[in-house]
Coordinates of C-alpha atoms (C1' of nucleotides) in Angstrom, one line a residue:
Chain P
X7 CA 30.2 16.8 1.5
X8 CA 28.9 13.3 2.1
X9 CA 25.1 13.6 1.2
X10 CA 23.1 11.9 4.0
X11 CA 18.7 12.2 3.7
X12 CA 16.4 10.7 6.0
X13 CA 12.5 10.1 5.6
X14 CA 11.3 10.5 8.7
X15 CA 7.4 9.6 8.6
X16 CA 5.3 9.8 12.2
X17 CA 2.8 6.3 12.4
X18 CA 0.3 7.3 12.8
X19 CA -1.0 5.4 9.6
X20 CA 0.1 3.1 6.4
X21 CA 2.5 4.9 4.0
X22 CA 0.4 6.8 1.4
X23 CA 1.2 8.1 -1.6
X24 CA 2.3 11.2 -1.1
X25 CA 5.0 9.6 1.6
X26 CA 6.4 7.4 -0.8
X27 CA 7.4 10.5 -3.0
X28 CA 9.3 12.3 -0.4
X29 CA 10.6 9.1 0.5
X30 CA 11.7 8.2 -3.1
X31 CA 13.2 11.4 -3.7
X32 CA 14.9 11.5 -1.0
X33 CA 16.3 7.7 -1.2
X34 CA 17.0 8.6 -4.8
X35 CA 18.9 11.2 -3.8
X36 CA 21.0 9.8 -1.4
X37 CA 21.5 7.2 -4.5
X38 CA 22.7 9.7 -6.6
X39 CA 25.2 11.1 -4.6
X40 CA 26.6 7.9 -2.9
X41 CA 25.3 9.0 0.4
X42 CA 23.2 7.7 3.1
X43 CA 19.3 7.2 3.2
X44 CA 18.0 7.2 7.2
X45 CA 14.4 5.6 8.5
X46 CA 13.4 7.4 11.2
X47 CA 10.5 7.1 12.9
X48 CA 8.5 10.3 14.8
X49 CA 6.7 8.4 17.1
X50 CA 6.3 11.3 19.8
X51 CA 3.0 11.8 19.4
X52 CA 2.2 8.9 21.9
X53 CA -1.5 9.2 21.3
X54 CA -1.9 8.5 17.7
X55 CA 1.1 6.5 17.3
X56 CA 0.8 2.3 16.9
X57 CA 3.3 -0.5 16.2
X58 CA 1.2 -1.5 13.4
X59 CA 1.7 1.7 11.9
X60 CA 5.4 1.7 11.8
X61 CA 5.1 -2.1 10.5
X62 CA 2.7 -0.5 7.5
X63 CA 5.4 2.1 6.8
X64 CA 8.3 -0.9 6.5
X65 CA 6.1 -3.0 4.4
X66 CA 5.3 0.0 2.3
X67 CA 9.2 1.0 1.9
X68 CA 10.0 -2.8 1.3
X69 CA 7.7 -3.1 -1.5
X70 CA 8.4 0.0 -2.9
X71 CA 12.4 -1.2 -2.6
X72 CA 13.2 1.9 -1.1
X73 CA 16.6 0.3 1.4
X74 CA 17.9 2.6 3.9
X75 CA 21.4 2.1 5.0
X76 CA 20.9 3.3 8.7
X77 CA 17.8 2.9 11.0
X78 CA 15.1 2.7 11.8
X79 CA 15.4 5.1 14.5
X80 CA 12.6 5.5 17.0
X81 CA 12.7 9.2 18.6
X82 CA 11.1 7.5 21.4
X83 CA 14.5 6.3 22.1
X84 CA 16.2 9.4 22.1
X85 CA 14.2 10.7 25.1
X86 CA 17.8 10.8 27.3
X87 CA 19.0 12.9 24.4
X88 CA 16.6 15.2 24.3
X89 CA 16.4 16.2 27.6
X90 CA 20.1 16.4 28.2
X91 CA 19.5 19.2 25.3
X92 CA 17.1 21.0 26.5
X93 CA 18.3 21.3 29.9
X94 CA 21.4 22.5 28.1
X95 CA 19.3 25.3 26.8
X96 CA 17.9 26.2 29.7
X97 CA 21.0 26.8 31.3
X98 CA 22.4 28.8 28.9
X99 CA 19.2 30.8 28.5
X100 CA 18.1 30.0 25.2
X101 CA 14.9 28.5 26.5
X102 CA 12.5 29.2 29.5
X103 CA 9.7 28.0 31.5
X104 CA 6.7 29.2 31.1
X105 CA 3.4 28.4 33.2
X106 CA 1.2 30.0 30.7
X107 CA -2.1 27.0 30.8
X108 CA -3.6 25.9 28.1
X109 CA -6.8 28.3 29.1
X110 CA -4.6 31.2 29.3
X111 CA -3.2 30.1 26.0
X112 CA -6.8 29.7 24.8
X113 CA -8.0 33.2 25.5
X114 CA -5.2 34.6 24.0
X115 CA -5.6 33.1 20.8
X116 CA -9.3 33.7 20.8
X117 CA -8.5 37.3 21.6
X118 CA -6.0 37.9 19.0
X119 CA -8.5 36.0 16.2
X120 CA -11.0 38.3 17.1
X121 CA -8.6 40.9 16.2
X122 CA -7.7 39.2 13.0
X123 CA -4.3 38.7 14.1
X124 CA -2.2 35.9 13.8
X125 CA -2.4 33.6 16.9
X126 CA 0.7 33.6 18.6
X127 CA 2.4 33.4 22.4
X128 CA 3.0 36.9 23.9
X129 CA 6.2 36.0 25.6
X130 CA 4.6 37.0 28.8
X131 CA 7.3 34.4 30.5
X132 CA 10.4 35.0 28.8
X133 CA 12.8 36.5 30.9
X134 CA 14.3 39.8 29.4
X135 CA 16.4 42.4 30.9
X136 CA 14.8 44.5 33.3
X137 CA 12.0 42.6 33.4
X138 CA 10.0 41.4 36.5
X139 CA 8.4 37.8 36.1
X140 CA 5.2 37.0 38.1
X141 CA 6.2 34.5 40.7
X142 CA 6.1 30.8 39.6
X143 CA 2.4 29.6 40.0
X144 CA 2.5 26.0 42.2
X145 CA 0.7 23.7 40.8
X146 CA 1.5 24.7 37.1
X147 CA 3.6 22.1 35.5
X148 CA 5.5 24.5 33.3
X149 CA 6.3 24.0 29.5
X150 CA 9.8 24.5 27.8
X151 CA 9.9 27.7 25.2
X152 CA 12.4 28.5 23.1
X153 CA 13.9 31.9 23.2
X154 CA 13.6 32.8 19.4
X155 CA 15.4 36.2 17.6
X156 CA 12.9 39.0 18.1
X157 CA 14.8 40.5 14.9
X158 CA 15.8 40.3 11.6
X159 CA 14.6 37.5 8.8
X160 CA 15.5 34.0 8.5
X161 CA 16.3 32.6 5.2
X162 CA 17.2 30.3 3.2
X163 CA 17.6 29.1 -0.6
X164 CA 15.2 26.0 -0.7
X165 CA 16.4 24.1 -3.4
X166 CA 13.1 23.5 -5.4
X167 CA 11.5 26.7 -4.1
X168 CA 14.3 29.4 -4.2
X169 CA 15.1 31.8 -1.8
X170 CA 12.2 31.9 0.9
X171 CA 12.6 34.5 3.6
X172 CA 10.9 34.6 6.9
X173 CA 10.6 38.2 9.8
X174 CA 11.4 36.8 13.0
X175 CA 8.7 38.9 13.8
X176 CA 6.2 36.7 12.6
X177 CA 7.5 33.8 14.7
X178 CA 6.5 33.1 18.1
X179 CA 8.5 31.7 21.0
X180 CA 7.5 28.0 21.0
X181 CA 6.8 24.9 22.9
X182 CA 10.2 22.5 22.9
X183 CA 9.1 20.3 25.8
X184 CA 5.5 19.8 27.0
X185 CA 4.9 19.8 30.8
X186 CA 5.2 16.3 31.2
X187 CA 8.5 16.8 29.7
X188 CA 8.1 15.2 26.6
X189 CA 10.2 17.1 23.5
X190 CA 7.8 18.2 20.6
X191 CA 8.1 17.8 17.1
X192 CA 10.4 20.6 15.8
X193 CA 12.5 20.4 18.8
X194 CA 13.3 16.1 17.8
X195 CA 13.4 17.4 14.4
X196 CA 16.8 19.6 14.5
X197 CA 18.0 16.9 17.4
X198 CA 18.1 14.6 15.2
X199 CA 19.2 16.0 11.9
X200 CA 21.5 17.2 13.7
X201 CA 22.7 14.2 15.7
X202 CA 22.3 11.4 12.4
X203 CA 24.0 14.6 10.2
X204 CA 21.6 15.3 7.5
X205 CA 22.9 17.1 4.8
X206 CA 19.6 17.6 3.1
X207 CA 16.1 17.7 4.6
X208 CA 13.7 16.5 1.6
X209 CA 10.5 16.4 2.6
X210 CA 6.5 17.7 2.2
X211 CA 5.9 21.2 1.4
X212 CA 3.6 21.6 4.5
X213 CA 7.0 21.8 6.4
X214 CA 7.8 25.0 4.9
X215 CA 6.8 26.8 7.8
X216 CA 8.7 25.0 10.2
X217 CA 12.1 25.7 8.1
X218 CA 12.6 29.0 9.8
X219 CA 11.7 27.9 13.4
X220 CA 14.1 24.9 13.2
X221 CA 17.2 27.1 11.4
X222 CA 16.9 29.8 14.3
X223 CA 16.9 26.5 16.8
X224 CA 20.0 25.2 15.2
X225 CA 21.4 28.0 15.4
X226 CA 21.3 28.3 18.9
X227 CA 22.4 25.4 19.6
X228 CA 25.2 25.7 17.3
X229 CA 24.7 23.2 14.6
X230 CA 25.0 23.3 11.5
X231 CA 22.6 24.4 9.3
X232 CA 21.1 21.6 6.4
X233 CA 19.8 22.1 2.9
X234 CA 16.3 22.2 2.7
X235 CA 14.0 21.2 -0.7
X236 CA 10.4 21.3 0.1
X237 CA 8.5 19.6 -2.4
X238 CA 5.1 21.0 -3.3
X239 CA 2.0 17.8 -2.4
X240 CA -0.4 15.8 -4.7
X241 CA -3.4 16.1 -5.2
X242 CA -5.9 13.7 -5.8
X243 CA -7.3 12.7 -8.9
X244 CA -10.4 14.9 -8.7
X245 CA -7.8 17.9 -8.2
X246 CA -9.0 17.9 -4.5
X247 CA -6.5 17.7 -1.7
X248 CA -5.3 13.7 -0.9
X249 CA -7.9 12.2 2.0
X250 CA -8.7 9.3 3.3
X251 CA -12.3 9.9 1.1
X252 CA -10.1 11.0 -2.0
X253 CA -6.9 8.5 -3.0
X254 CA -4.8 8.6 0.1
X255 CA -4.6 4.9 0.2
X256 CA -1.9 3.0 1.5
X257 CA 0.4 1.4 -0.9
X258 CA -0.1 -1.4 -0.4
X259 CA -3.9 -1.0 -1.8
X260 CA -1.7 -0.6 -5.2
X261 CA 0.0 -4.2 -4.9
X262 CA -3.8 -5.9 -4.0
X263 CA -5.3 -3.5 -6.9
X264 CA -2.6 -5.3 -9.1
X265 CA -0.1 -2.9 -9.7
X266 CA 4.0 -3.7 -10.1
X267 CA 5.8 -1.5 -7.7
X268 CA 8.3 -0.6 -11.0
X269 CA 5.1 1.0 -12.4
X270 CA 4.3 3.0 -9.0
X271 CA 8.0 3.8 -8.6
X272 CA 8.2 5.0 -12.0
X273 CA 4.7 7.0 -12.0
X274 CA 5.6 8.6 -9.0
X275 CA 8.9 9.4 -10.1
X276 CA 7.4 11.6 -12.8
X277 CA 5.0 13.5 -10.8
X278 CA 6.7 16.7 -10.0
X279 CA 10.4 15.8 -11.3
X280 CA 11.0 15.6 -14.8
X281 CA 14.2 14.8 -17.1
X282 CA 13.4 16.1 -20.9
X283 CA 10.8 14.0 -22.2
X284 CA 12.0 11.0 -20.6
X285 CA 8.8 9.5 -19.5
X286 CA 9.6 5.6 -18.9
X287 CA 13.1 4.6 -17.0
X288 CA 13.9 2.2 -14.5
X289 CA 15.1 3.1 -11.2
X290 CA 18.9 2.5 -12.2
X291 CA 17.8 5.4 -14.6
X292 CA 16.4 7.6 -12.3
X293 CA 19.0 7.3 -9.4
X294 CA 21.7 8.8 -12.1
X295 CA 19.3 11.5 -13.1
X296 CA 17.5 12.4 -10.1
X297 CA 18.4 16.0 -9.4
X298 CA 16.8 18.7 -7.1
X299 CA 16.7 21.2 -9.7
X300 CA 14.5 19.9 -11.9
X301 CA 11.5 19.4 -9.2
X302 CA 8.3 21.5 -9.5
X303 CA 7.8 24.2 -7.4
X304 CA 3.9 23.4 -7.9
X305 CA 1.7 21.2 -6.4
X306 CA 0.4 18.0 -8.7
X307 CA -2.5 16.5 -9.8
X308 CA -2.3 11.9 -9.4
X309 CA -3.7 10.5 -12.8
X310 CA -4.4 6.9 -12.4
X311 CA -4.7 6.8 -15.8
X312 CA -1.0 7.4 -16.7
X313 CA -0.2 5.0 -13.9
X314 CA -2.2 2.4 -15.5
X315 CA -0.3 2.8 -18.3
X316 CA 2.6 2.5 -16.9
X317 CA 1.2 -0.2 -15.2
X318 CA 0.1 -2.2 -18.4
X319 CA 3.3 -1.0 -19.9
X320 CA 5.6 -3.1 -17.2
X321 CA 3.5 -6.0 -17.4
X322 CA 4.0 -6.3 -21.1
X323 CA 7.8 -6.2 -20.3
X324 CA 7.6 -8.6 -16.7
X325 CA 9.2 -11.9 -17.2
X326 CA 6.5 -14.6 -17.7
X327 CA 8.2 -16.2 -14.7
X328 CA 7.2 -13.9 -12.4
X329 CA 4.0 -13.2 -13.8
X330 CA 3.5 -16.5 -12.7
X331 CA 4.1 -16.1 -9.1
X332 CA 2.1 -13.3 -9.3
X333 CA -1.3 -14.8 -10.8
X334 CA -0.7 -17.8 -8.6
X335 CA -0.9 -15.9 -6.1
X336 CA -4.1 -14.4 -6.7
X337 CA -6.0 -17.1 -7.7
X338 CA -4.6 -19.1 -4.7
X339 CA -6.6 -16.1 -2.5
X340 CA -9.5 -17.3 -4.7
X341 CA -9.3 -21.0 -4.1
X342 CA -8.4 -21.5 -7.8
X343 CA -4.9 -24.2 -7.6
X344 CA -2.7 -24.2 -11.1
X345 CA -1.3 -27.1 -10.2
X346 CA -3.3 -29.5 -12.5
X347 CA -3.6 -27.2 -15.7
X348 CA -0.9 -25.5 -18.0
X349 CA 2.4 -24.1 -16.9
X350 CA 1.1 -20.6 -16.0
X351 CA 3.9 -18.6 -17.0
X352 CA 3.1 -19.7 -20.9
X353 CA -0.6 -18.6 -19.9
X354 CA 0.7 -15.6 -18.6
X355 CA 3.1 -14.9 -21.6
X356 CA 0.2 -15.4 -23.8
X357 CA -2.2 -12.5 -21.9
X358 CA 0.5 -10.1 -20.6
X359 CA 0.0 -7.9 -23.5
X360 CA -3.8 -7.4 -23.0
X361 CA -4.2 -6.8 -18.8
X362 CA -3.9 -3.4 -17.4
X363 CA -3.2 -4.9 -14.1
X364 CA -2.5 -8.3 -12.4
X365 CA -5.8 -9.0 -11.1
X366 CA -6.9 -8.9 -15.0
X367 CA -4.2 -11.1 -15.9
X368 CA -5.5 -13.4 -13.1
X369 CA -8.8 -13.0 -14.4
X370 CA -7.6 -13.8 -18.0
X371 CA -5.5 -16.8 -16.8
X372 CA -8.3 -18.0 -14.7
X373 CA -10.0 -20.0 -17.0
X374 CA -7.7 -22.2 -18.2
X375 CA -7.5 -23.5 -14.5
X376 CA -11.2 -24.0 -13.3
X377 CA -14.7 -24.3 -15.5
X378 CA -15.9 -21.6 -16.2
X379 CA -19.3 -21.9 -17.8
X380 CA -20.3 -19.2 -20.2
X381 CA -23.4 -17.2 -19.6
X382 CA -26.3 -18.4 -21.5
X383 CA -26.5 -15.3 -23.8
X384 CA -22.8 -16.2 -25.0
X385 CA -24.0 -19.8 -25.5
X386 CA -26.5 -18.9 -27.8
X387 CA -25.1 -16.4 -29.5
X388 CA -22.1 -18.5 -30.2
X389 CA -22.9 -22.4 -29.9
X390 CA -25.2 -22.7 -32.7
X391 CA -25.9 -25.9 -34.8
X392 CA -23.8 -24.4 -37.4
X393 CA -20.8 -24.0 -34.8
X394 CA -21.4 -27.0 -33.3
X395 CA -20.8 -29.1 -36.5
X396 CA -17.8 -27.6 -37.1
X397 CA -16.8 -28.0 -33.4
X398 CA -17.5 -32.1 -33.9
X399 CA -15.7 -31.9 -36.8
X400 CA -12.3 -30.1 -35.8
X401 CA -12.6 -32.3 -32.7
X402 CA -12.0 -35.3 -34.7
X403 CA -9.3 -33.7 -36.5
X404 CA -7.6 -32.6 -33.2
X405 CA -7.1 -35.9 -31.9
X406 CA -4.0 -36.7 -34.5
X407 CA -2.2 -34.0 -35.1
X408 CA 0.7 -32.6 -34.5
X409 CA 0.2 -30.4 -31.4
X410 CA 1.6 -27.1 -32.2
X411 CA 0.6 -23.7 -33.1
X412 CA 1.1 -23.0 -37.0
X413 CA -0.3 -26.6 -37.3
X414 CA -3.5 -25.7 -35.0
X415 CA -3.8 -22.6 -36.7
X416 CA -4.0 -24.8 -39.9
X417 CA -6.5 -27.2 -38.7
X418 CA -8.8 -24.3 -37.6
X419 CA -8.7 -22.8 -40.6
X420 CA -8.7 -25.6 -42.8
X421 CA -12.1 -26.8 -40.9
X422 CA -13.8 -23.5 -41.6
X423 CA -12.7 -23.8 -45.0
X424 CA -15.0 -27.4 -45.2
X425 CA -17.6 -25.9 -43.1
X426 CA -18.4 -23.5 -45.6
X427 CA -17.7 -20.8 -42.5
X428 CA -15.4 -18.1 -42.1
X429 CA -12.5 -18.2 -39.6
X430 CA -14.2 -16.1 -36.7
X431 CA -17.0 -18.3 -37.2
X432 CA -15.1 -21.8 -35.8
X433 CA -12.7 -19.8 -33.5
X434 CA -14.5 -18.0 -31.6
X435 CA -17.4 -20.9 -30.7
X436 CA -14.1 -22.7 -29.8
X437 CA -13.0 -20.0 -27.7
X438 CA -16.8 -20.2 -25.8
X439 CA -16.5 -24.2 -25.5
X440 CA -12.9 -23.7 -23.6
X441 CA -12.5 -20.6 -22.0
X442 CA -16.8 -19.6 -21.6
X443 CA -15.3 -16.4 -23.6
X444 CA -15.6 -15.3 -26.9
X445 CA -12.5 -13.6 -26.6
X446 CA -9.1 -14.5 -26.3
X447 CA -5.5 -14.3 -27.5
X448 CA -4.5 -16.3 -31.1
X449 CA -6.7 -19.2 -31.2
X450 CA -3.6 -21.5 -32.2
X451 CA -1.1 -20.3 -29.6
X452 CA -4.0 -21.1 -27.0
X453 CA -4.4 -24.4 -28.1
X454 CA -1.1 -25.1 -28.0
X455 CA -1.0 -23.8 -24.3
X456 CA -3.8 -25.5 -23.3
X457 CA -3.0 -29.0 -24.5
X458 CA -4.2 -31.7 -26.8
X459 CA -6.1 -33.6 -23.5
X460 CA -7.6 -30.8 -21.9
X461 CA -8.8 -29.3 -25.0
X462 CA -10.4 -32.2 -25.9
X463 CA -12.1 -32.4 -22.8
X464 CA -13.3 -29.0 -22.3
X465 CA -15.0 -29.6 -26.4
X466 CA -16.5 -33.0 -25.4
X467 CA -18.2 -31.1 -22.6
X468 CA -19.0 -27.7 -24.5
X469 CA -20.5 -30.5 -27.2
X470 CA -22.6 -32.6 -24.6
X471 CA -24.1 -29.3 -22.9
Chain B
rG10 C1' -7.4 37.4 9.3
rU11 C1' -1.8 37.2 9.1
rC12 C1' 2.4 34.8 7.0
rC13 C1' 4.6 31.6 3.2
rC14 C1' 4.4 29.0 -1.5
rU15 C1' 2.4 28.5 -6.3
rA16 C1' 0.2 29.3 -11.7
rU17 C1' 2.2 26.2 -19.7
rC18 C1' -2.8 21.5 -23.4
rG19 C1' -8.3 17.9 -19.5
rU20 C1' -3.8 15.6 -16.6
rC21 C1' 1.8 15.0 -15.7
rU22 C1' 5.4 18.1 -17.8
rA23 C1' 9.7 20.4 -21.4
rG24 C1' 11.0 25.4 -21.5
rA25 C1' 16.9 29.2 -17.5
rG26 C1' 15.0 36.4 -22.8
rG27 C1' 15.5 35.2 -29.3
rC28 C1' 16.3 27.9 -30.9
rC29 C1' 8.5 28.5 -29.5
rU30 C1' 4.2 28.7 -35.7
rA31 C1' 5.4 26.4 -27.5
rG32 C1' 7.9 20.1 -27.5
rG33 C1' 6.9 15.0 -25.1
rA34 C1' 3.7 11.6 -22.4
rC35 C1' -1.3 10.0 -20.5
rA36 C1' -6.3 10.6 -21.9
rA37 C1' -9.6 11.9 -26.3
rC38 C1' -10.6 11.4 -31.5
rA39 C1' -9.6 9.3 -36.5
rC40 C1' -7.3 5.8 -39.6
rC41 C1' -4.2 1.3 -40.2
rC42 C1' -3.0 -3.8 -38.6
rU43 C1' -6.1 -8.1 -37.3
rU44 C1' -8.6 -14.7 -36.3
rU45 C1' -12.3 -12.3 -31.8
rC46 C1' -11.0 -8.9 -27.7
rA47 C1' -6.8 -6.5 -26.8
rC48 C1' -1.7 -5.0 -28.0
rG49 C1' 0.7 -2.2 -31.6
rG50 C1' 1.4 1.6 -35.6
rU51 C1' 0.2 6.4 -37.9
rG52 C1' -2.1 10.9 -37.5
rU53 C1' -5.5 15.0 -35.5
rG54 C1' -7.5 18.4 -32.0
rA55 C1' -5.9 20.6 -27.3
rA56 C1' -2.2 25.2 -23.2
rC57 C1' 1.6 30.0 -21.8
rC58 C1' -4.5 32.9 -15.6
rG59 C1' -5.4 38.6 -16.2
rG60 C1' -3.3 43.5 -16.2
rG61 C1' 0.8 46.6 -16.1
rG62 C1' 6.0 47.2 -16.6
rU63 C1' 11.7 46.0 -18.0
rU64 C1' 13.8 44.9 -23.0
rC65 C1' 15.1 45.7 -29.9
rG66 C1' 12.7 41.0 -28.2
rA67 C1' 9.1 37.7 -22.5
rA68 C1' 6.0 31.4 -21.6
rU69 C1' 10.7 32.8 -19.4
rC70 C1' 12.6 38.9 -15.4
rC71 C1' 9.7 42.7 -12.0
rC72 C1' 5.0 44.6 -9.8
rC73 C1' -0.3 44.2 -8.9
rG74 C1' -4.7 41.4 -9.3
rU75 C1' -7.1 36.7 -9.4
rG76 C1' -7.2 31.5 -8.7
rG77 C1' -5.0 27.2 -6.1
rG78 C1' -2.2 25.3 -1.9
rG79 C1' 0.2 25.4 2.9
rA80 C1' 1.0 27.2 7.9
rC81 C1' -0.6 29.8 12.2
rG82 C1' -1.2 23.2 18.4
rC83 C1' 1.6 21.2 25.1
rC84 C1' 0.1 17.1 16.2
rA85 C1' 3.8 15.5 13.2

RNA sequence: GUCCCUAUCGUCUAGAGGCCUAGGACAACACCCUUUCACGGUGUGAACCGGGGUUCGAAUCCCCGUGGGGACGCCA
């Protein structure tokens, strides 16, 4: 069987979390098998869908790396389709008009709610044997129902859930075309798996309730019948279903809030599919592991602070080079230009190991690239007359030597040695006369870094302050 | 209300009847490293929702309860 997944997302907004899993999984999937990953886009919902939506969904999947090979496909395009299928159906009576209005449909729901049943059409228009239908009201634009089994149970073997079975009793005849003739969701749905030839539908867990409404419509149409995992959703942090007030940002909000999509990929990866105690892999990794069986049936709690991890954890292992590009571009947003101070990627190697995110490393680097004056508490604290001595005193030394670490290092120490001070006390007044900061990485290896002229110029400053 | 799904450390999870005195990771805590701040290293504490079965044996299978989630649209 050639394996063939789709992520079909409606735009009606960016790509949140919770999207990019299914549509990892499913890409990953596809990967696995050497099958075929489809875009398609559900853009029936004319209302609530926008072109900038869609464009936020294909920055999100380009980000995120997730290529399809086919698509995307707008069902808005498939409207000919559609209709050729569901006239199809009407002829060969597997769906009917029905001029039930919305009113009508109103008070029947109410009614049945106050009867604590569940809402559902009476199938007070479907034709049936012996059965007399009231004459077609005139001015009633009629609605398209499909004609769904009255009997038996639906099933199927879901392959993160298991075996999930549904009465046919419980289902409804419903709406496939609205009476302005537009096809509805679960109606496009089986279409178009059915059309591209999905193998396996992967997608939320909210859809499990369209699974059996969708396998009886196959059915009668005579197609055949997909694979279905339903993966269970994620929560937010607080434990509280994902909302725009709790986490459901787009993910893009994770490349401004500094995060490397490898991290996110990788994060997200883990949260609800596991592989042993394999916790950090790359995406060649995971698209050779990647199975179905090994999902969670349950839904999952995001923790940003595993993600952070992660995060930190990838910038540790990022090339310097693009580090680089990546803190340039951030402090370009800021106004802050590199192009006159240090060769950033050495900054960058030098602080990779202590951000969480790439807005800290920007942060970190930023210094070494604009003035930044430290607050008067650090001055004091730091710039004493003591300090300062030995900051006049190392300056002079600086100006011959040999400009490299171990020979920095030397200096540093040696000139704490003759000021009667310990090491921490001439490093880190050197580090406030730089950087404004009392921390930073090995005082030697950021002298190195920043250069014999620029140091001296940043000390001849701290000095005259 | 009805239907469907679900339940292991605070969190993500391993676990397919004996390998479980329940493993890993994040977080927490302690210690070590150290030229500051970090990184890192080592270690500690921390869980099978409750009740019934089935079985020689259950975290694992079944039933009930409870908790959590989803669905019940001329939305997707």
């Amino acid at each position: 069987m050639i394996v063939r997944t789709r992520f079909a997302p409606s735009p009606t907004g960016f790509l949140h979390i919770g999207g990019a899993r299914t549509a990892l999984f499913a890409w990953a999937y596809a990967r696995r098998h050497g099958g075929q990953f489809i875009l398609r886009i559900e853009d029936t919902d004319v209302e609530r869908s926008t072109p900038e939506a869609v464009q936020a969904i294909l920055d999100g999947m380009q980000w995120l790396g997730l290529n399809f090979d086919e698509g995307p496909f707008y069902q808005m395009q498939r409207m000919d389709r559609y209709k050729q299928v569901i006239s199809a159906m009407l002829a060969a009576g597997t769906a009917y008009y029905c001029y039930t209005s919305r009113e009508e449909l109103d008070a029947l729901r109410a009614d049945q709610e106050a009867k604590k049943e569940k809402p559902r059409y009476d199938g007070r228009w479907r034709p049936g044997v012996g059965k007399i239908l009231p004459p077609a009201p005139a001015n009633v634009p009629p609605v398209v129902r499909f004609r769904n089994p009255t009997d038996g149970v639906v099933a199927w073997d879901d392959q993160v859930k298991g075996r999930i079975e549904f009465a046919n009793s419980e289902l409804d005849d419903f709406i496939i075309a609205r009476a302005d003739g537009t096809p509805t969701y679960n109606f496009c749905v089986v279409v178009d798996d059915w059309d591209m030839a999905i193998s396996h539908v992967i997608r939320g867990d909210d859809h499990v309730n369209n699974t059996p409404r969708q396998i009886n419509l196959l059915r009668a149409l005579g197609a055949p019948v997909p694979r279905y995992a339903h993966l269970s959703m994620i929560l937010g942090d607080d434990g509280q279903k994902l909302s725009k007030r709790h986490g459901a940002v787009s993910v893009m909000q994770y490349d401004e809030d500094g995060y490397l999509p490898e991290a996110v990929l990788n994060y997200l990866a883990r949260l609800g599919w596991s592989h042993g105690d394999e916790e950090v892999f790359s995406m060649e990794q995971f698209t050779q592991w990647f199975d179905l069986d090994h999902i969670t049936a349950s839904a999952a709690q995001f923790n940003t602070e595993k993600l952070n991890w992660l995060n930190a954890h990838y910038i540790k292992a990022a090339d310097p080079e693009r580090l680089a590009l990546e803190v340039k571009r951030r402090l370009a947003t800021q106004g802050v230009s590199t192009a006159d101070g240090p060769d950033v990627a050495l900054v960058a190697a030098l602080y990779r190991d202590r951000a969480g995110n790439l807005n800290e490393l920007a942060d970190a680097v930023h210094p070494f690239y604009a003035v930044v004056h430290a607050s008067e508490e650090v001055r004091v604290q730091h710039l004493t007359d003591t300090a300062r001595n030995a900051l006049k005193l190392l300056r002079g030394r600086l100006t011959e030597c040999v400009w490299q670490a171990t020979e920095l290092g030397q200096l540093v120490k040696q000139t704490a040695a003759d000021s009667g001070l310990k090491m921490p006390q001439v490093a880190i007044p050197l580090r406030v006369a730089l950087l404004g900061l009392p921390q930073s990485p090995a005082i030697d290896a950021v002298l190195e870094v920043f250069g014999r002229e620029r140091v001296l110029e940043r000390l001849d400053a701290a000095l005259a302050g």
